[in-house]
Amino acid sequence: MKALPQISEAEFEVMKVIWKHAPISTNEITDKLTQTTKWSPKTIQTLIKRLVTKGALSYEKQSRVFVYTPLIDEKEYIGQESHSFLERYYDGDITAMLSAYIEDDKLSESEIDILHSLLLRKAKTRRD
């Protein structure tokens, strides 16, 4: 797997909007983020510029408007971050992580059912 750029939590919030709505203009990104954050438009523009510099976004100028498209895949990025989290906090042991979540009641019954279903499906495909 190729190394993906390191992005901050604030940059990740910008990326979530772009992943969901791409291609998307600066004004549209700003409109969406000012509804859910207390960031100023200038702060949002700075975060967008950082993401372009880091290689997470590309842009195209259409008339007088900049339109952004992600250069990194959302699922790939989240997978990388999940792996990093698992390595950092649980020494790569997913069983320890799930045990901690279950014992601390951090997983709902619905989430446990979904995980159970996923594990059963994976076990079945390995047997086939």
C-alpha positions as MATLAB code, in Angstrom:
seq = 'MKALPQISEAEFEVMKVIWKHAPISTNEITDKLTQTTKWSPKTIQTLIKRLVTKGALSYEKQSRVFVYTPLIDEKEYIGQESHSFLERYYDGDITAMLSAYIEDDKLSESEIDILHSLLLRKAKTRRD';
ca = [
       0.000    0.000    0.000;
       1.352    3.440   -0.925;
       1.982    5.946    1.833;
      -0.868    8.404    2.061;
      -0.389   11.973    3.278;
      -0.690   12.665    6.983;
      -3.637   14.966    7.543;
      -4.842   16.656   10.704;
      -8.270   16.183   12.246;
      -9.384   19.543   10.855;
      -8.122   18.622    7.385;
      -9.954   15.322    7.699;
     -13.225   17.216    8.276;
     -12.609   19.075    5.014;
     -11.816   15.809    3.234;
     -15.080   14.235    4.446;
     -17.032   17.028    2.751;
     -14.993   16.700   -0.436;
     -15.255   12.908   -0.530;
     -19.005   13.173   -0.170;
     -19.630   15.964   -2.694;
     -16.714   15.995   -5.180;
     -16.225   17.708   -7.481;
     -16.956   20.676   -5.224;
     -16.093   24.383   -5.276;
     -14.404   26.406   -2.559;
     -17.659   28.227   -1.819;
     -19.613   24.974   -1.506;
     -16.993   23.518    0.848;
     -17.072   26.700    2.922;
     -20.887   26.746    3.030;
     -21.049   23.153    4.250;
     -18.312   23.518    6.875;
     -19.577   26.804    8.316;
     -22.845   24.983    9.059;
     -21.108   22.296   11.127;
     -18.048   24.108   12.543;
     -17.157   27.513   13.941;
     -14.383   27.969   11.387;
     -14.067   31.157    9.403;
     -13.993   30.973    5.592;
     -10.307   31.988    5.734;
      -9.521   29.010    8.003;
     -11.330   26.654    5.627;
      -9.423   28.056    2.641;
      -6.139   27.546    4.528;
      -7.065   23.908    5.247;
      -7.924   23.353    1.569;
      -4.574   24.839    0.488;
      -2.731   22.554    2.911;
      -4.534   19.515    1.490;
      -3.537   20.538   -2.042;
       0.091   20.989   -0.914;
       0.060   17.561    0.756;
      -1.233   15.918   -2.429;
      -4.615   14.974   -1.000;
      -6.570   17.208   -3.380;
      -6.385   18.416   -6.924;
      -8.181   21.434   -8.267;
      -9.308   22.860  -11.545;
     -10.127   26.487  -12.199;
     -13.506   26.785  -13.907;
     -14.032   30.429  -14.861;
     -13.345   32.201  -11.569;
     -14.148   29.210   -9.360;
     -11.795   26.539   -8.017;
     -13.277   23.026   -8.034;
     -11.659   20.321   -5.890;
     -11.398   16.571   -6.335;
      -9.778   14.129   -3.882;
      -6.561   12.408   -4.933;
      -6.769    9.853   -2.148;
      -9.478    7.262   -1.717;
     -11.615    7.620    1.414;
     -11.710    3.905    2.259;
      -7.972    3.542    1.664;
      -7.203    6.514    3.921;
      -9.521    5.354    6.703;
      -8.032    1.852    6.439;
      -4.526    3.267    6.815;
      -5.554    5.360    9.804;
      -7.330    2.402   11.427;
      -4.212    0.276   10.979;
      -2.031    3.036   12.490;
      -4.402    3.359   15.451;
      -4.399   -0.393   15.981;
      -0.590   -0.540   15.860;
      -0.130    2.485   18.112;
      -2.577    1.597   20.867;
      -3.027   -2.166   20.734;
       0.307   -3.417   19.311;
      -1.551   -4.571   16.208;
      -3.827   -6.886   18.187;
      -7.381   -6.344   16.937;
      -8.708   -8.872   19.456;
      -7.393   -6.698   22.306;
      -8.998   -3.632   20.756;
     -12.391   -5.277   20.291;
     -12.234   -6.743   23.785;
     -11.592   -3.280   25.234;
     -14.507   -1.817   23.284;
     -16.863   -4.617   24.292;
     -15.841   -4.614   27.968;
     -16.202   -0.818   28.189;
     -19.643   -0.996   26.551;
     -18.435    1.096   23.616;
     -20.179   -1.174   21.102;
     -23.942   -1.250   20.802;
     -25.859   -4.505   20.366;
     -26.369   -3.550   16.722;
     -22.628   -3.032   16.183;
     -21.876   -6.362   17.855;
     -24.426   -8.086   15.606;
     -22.854   -6.512   12.517;
     -19.359   -7.572   13.598;
     -20.613  -11.081   14.311;
     -22.172  -11.261   10.859;
     -18.981   -9.985    9.196;
     -16.848  -12.518   11.058;
     -19.163  -15.386   10.141;
     -19.148  -14.325    6.480;
     -15.332  -14.092    6.457;
     -14.983  -17.498    8.136;
     -17.306  -19.021    5.539;
     -15.324  -17.582    2.603;
     -12.093  -18.955    4.062;
     -13.597  -22.439    4.281;
     -14.867  -22.353    0.700;
];
